[in-house]
Backbone as a printed PyTorch tensor [residue, N CA C, xyz], in Angstrom:
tensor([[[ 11.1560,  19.3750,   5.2110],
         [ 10.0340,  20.1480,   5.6960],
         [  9.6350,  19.6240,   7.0760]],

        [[  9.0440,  20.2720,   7.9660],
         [  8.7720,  20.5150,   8.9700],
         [  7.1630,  20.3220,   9.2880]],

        [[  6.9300,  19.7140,  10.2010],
         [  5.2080,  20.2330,  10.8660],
         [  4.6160,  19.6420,  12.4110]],

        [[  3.6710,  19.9440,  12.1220],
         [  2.7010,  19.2450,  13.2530],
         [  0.9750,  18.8070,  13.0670]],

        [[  1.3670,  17.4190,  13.7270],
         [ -0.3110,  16.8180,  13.7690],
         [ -0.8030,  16.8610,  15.2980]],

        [[ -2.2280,  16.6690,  14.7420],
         [ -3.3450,  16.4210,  15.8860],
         [ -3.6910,  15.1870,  15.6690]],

        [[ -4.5460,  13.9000,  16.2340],
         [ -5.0760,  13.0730,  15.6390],
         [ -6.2030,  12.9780,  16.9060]],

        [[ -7.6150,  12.3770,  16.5760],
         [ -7.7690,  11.6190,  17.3700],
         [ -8.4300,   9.7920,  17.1410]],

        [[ -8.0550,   8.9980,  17.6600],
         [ -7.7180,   7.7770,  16.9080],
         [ -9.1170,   6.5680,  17.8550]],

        [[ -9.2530,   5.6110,  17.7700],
         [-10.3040,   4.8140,  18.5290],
         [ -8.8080,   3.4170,  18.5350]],

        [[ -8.6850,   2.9110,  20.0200],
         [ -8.1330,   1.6500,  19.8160],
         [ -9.2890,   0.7190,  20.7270]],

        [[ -8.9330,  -0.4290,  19.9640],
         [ -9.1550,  -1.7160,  21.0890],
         [ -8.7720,  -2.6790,  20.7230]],

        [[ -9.3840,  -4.0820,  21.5960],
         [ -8.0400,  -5.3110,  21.4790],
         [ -8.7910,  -6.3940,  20.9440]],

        [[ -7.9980,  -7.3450,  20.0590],
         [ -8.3560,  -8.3210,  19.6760],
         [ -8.0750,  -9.8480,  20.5510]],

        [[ -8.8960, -10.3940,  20.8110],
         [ -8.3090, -11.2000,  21.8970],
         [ -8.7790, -12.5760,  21.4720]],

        [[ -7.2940, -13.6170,  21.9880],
         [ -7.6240, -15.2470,  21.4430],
         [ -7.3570, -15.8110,  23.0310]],

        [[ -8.5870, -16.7000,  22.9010],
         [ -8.2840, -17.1200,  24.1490],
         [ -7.7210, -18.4110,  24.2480]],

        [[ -7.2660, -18.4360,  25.6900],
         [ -6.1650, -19.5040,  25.8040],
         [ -7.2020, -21.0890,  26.3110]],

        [[ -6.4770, -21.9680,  26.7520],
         [ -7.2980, -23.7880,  26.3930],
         [ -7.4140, -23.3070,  27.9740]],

        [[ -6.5200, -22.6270,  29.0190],
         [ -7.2780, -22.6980,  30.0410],
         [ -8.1760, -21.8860,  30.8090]],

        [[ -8.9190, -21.0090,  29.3240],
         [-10.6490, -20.6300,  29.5360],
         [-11.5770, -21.3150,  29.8030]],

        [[-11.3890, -22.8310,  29.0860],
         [-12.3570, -23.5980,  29.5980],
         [-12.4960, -24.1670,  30.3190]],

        [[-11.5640, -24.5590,  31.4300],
         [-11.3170, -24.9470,  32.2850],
         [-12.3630, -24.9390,  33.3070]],

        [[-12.3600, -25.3340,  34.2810],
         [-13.5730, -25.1810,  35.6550],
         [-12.9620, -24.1750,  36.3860]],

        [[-11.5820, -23.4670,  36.2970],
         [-11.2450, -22.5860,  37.1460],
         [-11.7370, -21.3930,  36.7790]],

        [[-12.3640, -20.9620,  35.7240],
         [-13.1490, -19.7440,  35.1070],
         [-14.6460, -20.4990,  34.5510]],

        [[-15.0100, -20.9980,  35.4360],
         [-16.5360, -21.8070,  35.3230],
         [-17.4570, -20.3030,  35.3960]],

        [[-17.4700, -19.5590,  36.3700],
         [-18.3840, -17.9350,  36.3070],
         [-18.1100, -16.9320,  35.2270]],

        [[-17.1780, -17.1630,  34.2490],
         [-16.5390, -16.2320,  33.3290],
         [-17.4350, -16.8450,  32.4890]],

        [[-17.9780, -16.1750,  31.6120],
         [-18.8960, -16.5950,  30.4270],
         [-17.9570, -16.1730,  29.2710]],

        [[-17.5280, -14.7410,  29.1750],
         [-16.8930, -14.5610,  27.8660],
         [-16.1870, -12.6160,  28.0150]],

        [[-15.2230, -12.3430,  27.6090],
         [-14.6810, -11.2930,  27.6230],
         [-14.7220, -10.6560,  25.8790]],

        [[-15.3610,  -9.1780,  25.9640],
         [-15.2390,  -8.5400,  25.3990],
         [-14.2370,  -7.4850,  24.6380]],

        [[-14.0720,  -7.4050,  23.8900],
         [-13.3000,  -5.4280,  23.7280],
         [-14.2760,  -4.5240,  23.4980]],

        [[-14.1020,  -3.7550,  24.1230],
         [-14.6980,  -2.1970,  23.6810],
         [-14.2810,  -1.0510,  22.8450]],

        [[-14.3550,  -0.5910,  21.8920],
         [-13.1300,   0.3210,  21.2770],
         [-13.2280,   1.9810,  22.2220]],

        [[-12.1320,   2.4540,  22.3950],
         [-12.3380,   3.6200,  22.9750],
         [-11.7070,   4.5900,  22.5750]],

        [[-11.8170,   5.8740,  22.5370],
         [-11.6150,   6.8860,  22.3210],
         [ -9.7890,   7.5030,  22.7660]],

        [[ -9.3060,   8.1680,  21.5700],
         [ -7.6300,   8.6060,  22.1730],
         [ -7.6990,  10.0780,  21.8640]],

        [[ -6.3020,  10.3440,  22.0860],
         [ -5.9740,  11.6670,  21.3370],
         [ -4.0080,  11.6380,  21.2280]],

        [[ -4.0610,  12.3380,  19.8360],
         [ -2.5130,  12.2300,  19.4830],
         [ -1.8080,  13.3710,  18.6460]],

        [[ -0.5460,  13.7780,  19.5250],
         [ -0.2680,  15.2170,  19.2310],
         [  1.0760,  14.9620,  18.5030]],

        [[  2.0580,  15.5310,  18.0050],
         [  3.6840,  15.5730,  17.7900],
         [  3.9490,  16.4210,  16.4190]],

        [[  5.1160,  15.4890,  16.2430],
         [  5.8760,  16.5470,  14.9850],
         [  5.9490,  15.9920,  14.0190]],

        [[  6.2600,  16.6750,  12.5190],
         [  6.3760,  16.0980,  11.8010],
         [  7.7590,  16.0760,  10.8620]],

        [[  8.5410,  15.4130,  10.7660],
         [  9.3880,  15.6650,   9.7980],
         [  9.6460,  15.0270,   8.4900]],

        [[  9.6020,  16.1110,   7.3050],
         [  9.7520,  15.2610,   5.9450],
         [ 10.9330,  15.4200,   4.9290]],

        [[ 11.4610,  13.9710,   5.1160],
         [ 12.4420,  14.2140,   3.5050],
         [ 12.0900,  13.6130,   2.2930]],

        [[ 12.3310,  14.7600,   1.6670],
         [ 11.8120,  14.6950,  -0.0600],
         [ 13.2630,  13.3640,  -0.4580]],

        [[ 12.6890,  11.7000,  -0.9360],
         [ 13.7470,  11.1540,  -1.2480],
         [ 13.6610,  11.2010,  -2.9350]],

        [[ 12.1470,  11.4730,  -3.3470],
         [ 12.3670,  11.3390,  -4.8350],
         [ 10.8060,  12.3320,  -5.1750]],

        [[ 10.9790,  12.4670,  -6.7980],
         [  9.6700,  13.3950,  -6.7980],
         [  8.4470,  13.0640,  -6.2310]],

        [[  7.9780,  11.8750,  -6.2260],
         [  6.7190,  11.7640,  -5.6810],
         [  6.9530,  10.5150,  -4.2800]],

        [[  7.8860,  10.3910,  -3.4880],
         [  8.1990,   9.7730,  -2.5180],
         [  8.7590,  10.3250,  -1.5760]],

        [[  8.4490,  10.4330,  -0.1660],
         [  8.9760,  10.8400,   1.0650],
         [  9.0480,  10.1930,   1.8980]],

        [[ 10.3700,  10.5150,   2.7880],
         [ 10.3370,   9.4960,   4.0650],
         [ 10.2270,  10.5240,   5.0410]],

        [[  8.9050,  10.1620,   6.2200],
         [  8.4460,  10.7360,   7.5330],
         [  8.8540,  10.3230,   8.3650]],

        [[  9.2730,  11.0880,   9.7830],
         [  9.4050,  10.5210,  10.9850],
         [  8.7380,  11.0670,  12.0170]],

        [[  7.7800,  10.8600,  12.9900],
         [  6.4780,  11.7600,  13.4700],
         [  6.3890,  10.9720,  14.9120]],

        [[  8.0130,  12.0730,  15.3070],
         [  7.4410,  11.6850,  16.5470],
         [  6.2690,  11.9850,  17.6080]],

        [[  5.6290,  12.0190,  18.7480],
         [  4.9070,  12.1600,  19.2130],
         [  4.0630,  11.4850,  20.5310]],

        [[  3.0840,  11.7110,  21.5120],
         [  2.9840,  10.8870,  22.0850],
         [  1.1550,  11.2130,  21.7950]],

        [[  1.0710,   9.3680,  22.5530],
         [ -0.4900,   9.6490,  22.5220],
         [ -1.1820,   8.7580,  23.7510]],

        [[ -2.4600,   9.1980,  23.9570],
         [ -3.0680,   8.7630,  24.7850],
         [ -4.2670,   7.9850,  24.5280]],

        [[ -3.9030,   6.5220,  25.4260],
         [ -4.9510,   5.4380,  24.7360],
         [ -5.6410,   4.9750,  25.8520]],

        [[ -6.8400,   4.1770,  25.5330],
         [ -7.8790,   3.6440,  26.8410],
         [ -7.8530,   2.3510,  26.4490]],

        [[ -7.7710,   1.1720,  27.0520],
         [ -8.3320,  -0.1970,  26.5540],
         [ -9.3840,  -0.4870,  27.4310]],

        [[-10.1330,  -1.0310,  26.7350],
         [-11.3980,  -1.5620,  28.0710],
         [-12.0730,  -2.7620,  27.0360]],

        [[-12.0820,  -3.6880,  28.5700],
         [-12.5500,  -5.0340,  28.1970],
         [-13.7400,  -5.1620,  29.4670]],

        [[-14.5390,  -6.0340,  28.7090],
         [-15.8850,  -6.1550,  29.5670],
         [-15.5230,  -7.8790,  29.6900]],

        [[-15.9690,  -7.8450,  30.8470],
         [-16.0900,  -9.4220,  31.7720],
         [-17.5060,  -9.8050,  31.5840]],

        [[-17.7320, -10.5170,  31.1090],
         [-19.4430, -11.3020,  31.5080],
         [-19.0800, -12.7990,  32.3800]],

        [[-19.6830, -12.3970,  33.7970],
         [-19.4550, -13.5180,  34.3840],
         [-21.2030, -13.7420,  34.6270]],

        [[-21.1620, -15.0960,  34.9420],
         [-22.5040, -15.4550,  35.3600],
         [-22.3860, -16.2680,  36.9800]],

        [[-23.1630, -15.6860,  37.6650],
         [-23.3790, -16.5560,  38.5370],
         [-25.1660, -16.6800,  39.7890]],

        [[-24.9020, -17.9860,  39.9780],
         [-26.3280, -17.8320,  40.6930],
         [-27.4620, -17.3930,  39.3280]],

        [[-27.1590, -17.6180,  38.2180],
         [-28.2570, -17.2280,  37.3580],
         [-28.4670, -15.6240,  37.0550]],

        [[-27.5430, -14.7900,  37.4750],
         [-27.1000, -13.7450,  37.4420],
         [-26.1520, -13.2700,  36.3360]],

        [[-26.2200, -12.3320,  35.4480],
         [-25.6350, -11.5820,  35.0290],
         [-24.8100, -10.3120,  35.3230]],

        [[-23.1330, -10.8900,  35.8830],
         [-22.6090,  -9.2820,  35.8550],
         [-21.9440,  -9.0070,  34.9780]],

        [[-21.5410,  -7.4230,  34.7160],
         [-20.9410,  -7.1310,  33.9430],
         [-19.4840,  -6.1900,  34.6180]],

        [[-18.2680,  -6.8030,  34.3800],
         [-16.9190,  -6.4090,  34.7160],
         [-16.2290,  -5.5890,  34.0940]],

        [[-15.8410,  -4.6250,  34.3140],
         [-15.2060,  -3.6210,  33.0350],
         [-13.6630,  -3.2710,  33.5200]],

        [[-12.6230,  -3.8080,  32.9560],
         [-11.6970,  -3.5450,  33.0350],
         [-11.0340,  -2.7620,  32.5200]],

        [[-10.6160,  -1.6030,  32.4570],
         [ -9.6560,  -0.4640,  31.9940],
         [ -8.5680,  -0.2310,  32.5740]],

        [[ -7.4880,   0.1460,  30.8090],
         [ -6.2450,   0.9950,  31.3520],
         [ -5.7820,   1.5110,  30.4400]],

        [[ -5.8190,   3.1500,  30.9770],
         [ -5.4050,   4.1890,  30.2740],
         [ -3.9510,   4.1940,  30.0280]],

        [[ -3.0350,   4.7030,  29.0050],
         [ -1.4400,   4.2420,  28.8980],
         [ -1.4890,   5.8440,  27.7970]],

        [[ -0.2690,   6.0220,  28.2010],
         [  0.4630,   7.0870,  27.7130],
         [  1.6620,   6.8960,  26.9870]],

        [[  1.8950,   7.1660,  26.1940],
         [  2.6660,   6.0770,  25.0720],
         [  3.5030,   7.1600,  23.9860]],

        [[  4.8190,   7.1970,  24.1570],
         [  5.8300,   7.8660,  23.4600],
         [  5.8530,   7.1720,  21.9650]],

        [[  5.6270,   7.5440,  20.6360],
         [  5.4630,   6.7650,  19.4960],
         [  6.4150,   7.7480,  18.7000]],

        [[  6.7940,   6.6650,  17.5810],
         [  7.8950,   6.5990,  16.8160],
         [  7.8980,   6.4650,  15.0940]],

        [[  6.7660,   7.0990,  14.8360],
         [  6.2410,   5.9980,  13.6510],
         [  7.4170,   6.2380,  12.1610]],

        [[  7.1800,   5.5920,  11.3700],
         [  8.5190,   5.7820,  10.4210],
         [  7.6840,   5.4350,   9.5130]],

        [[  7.5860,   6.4400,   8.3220],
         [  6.3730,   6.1200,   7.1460],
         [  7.5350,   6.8540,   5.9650]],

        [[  6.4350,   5.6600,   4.6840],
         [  7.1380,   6.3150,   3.7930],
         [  5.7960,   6.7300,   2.6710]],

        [[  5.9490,   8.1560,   2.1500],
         [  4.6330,   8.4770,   1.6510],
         [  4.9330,   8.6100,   0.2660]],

        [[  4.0410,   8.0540,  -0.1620],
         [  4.1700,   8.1730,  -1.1950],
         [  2.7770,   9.1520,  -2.7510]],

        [[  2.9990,  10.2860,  -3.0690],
         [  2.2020,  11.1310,  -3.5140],
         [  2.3970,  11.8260,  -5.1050]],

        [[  0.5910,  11.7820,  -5.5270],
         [  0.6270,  11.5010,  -6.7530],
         [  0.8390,  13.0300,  -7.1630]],

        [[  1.0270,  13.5640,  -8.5790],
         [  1.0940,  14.5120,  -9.3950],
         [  0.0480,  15.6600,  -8.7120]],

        [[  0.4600,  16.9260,  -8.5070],
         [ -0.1320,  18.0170,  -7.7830],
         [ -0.9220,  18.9440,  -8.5430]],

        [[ -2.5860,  18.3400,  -8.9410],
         [ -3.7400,  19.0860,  -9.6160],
         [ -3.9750,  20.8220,  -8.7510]],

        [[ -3.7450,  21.2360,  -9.3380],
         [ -3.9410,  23.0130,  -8.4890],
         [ -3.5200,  22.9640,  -7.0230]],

        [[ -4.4940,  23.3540,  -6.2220],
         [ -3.7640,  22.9400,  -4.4590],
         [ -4.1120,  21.7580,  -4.3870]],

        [[ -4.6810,  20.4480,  -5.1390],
         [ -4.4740,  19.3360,  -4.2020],
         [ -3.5200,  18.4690,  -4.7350]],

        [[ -3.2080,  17.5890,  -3.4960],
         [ -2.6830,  16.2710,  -4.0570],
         [ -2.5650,  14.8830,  -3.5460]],

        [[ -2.9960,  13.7930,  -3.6970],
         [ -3.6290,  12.8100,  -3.3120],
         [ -2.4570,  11.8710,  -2.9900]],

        [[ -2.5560,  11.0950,  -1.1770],
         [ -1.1430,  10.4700,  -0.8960],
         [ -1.4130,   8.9100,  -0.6380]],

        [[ -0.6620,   8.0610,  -0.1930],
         [ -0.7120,   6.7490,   0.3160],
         [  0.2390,   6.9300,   1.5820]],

        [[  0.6780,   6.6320,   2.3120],
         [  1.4830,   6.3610,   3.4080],
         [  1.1730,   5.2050,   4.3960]],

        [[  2.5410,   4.3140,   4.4140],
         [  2.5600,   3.1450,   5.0940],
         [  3.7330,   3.1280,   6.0250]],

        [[  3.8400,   2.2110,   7.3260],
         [  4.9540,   2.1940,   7.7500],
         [  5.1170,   1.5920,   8.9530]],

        [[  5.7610,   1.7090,  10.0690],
         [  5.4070,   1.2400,  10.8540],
         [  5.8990,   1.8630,  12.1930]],

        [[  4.9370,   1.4130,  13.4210],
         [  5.4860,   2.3740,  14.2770],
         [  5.5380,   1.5610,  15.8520]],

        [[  7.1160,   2.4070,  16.2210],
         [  7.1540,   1.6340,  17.4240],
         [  7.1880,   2.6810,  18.2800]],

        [[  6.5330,   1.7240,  19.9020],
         [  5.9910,   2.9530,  20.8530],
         [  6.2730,   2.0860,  22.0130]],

        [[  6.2940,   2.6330,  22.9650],
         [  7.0100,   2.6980,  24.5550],
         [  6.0680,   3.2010,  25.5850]],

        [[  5.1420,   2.8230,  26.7610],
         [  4.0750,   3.4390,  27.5040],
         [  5.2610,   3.9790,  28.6670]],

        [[  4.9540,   5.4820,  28.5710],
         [  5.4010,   5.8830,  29.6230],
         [  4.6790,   6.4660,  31.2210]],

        [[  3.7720,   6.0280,  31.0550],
         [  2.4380,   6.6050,  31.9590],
         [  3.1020,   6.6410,  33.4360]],

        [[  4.0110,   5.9940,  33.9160],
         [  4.8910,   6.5860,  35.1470],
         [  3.9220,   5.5560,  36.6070]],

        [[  3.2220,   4.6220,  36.2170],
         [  2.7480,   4.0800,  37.0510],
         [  3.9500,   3.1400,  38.1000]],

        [[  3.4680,   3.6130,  39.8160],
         [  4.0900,   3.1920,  40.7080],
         [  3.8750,   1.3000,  40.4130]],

        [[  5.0320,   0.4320,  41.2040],
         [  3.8960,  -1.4030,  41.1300],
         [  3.3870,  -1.0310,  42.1360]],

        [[  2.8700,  -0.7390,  42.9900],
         [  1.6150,  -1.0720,  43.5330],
         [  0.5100,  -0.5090,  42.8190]],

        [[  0.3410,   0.0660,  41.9220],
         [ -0.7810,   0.4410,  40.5220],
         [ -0.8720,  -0.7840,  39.9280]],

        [[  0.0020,  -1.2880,  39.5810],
         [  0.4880,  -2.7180,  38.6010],
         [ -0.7860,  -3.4910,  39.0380]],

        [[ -0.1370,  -4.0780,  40.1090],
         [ -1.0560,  -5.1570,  40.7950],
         [ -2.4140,  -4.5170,  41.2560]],

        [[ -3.1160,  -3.4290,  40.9830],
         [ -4.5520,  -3.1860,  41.1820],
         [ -5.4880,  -3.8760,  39.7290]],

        [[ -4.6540,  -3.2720,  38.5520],
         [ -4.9310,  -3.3430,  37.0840],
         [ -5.5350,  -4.7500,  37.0940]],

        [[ -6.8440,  -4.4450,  36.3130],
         [ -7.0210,  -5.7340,  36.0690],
         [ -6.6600,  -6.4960,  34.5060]],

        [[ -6.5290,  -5.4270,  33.7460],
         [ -5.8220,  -5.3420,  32.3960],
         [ -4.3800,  -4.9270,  32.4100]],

        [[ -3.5480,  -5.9200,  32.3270],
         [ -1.8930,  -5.2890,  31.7160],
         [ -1.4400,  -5.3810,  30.5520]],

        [[ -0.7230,  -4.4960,  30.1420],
         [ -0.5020,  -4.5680,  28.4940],
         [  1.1860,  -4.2730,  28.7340]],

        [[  2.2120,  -5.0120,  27.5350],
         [  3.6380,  -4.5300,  27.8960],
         [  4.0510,  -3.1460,  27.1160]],

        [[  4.9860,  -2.4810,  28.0460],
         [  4.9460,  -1.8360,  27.9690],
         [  5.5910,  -0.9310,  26.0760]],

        [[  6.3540,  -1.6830,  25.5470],
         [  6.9950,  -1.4020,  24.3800],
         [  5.9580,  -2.7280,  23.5040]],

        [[  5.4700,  -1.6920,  22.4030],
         [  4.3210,  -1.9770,  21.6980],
         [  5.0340,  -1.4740,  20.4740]],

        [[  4.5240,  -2.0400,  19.0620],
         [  4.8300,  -1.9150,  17.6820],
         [  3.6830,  -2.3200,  16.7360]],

        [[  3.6200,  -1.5530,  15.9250],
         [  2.1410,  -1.4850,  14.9450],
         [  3.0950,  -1.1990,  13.6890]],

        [[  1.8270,  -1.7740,  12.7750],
         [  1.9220,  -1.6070,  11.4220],
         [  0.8730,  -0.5930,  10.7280]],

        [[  1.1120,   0.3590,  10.4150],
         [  0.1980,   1.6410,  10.0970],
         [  0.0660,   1.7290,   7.8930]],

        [[ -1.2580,   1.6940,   7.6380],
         [ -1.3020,   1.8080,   5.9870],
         [ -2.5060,   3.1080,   6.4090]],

        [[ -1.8920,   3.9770,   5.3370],
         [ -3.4070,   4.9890,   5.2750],
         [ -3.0540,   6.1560,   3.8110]],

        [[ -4.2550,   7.2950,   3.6610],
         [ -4.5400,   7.8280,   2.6920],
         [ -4.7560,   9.1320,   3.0880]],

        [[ -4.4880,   9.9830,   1.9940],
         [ -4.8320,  11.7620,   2.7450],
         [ -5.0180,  12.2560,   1.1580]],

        [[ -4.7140,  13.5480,   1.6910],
         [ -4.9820,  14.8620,   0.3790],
         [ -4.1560,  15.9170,   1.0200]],

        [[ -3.0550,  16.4190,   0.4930],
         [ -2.4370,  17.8410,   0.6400],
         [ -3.3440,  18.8310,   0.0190]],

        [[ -3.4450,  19.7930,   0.7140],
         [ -4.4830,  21.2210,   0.3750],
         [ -3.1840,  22.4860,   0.4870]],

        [[ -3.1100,  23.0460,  -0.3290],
         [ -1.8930,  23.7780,  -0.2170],
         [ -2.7990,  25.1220,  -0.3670]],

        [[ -2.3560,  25.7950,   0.6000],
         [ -2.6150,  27.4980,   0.9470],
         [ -1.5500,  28.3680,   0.8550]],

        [[ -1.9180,  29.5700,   0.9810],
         [ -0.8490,  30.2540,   0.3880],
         [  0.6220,  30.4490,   1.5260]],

        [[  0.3340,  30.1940,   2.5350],
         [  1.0160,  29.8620,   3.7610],
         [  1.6400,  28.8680,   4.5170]],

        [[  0.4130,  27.5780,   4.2530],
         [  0.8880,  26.1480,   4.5750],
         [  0.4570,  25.1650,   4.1790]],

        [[  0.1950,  24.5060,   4.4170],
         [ -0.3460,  23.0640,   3.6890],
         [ -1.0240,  22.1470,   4.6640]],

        [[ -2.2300,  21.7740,   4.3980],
         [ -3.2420,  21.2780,   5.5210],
         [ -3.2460,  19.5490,   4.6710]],

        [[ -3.1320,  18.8740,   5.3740],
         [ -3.0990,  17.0450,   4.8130],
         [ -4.2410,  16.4490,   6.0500]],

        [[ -5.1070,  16.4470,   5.6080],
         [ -5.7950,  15.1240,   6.7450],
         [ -5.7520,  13.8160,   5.9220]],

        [[ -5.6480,  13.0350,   6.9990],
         [ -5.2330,  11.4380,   6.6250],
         [ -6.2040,  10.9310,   7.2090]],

        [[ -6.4510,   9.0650,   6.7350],
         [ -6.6500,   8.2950,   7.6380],
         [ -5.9820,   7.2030,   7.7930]],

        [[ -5.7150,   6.9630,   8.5450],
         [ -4.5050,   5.7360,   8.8650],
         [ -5.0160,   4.6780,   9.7990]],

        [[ -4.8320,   3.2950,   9.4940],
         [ -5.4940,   2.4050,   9.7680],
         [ -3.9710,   1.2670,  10.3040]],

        [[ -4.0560,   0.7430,  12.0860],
         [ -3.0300,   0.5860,  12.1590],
         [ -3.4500,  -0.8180,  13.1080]],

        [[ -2.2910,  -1.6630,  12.7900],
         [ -2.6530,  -3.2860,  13.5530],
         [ -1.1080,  -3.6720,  14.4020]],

        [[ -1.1930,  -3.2830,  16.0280],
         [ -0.1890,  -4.1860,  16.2610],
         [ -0.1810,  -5.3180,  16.5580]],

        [[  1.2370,  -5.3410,  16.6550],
         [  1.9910,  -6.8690,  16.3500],
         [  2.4770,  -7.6770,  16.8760]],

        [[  3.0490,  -7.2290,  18.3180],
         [  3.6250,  -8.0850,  19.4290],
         [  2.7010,  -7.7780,  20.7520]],

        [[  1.8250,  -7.0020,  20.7690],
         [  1.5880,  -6.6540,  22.4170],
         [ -0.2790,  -7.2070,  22.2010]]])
């Protein structure tokens, strides 16, 4: 079977900082934030039936993400606030396997886990590079677990999910 999603998703970053934060060379840096921000995510869907209540998905698609981190520097007894952003456009790959229970009238209740690897293709020149005050690499991989409901109509079949996803190398 065949389809297509919409999504729209919130990312932001988890951040550990390194021994030379404390240093005197970031003496005006007080502390860096994440912000979560707003995406949107379009593609296809494809499904094979591997057993009665198990499927394997492949959904490709691309999506569009914002990261933004806030700077609190202090100086002179002053409070500023630094906001670093970068928008990335990102070809994704995700590979799930769903798994769904016994089908009560039109509904039917799913799990799907899996994982997904993605590639930013946003086409930025380097002299963009070096403006950024945030860089992220460019081939990124997440681990995606989430839950839905198939609604079956007499035409097609409507599934909203929610999927809850943590990457892993970037």
């Amino acid at each position: 079977h065949y389809g297509f999603y919409i999504g729209g998703h919130t990312a932001s970053m988890k951040l550990k900082y390194n021994e030379n934060f404390l240093t005197s060379d970031f003496d005006s840096l007080h502390s860096v934030i994440p912000q979560s921000s707003p995406g949107f995510t379009v593609g296809f869907i494809f499904n094979l039936r591997l057993a009665q209540y198990l499927d394997f998905r492949a959904l490709p698609g691309v999506g569009l993400y914002q990261y933004t981190l806030n700077y609190n520097i202090y100086d002179n007894a002053q409070t500023f606030l630094v906001q670093g952003k970068n928008e990335s456009f990102y070809i994704e790959f995700p590979i799930m396997l769903k798994y769904k229970s016994q089908r009560r009238g039109n509904f039917r209740a799913y799990i799907i886990g899996g994982v997904k690897p993605s590639y930013e293709v946003s086409g930025k020149r380097p002299n963009e590079i070096n403006e950024d005050i945030l860089l992220i690499n460019t081939f990124n991989a997440a681990l995606e677990i989430g839950l839905g409901v198939d609604i079956y109509y007499e035409f097609f079949k409507f599934s909203p999910e929610i999927r809850f996803s943590r990457g892993i190398n970037n």
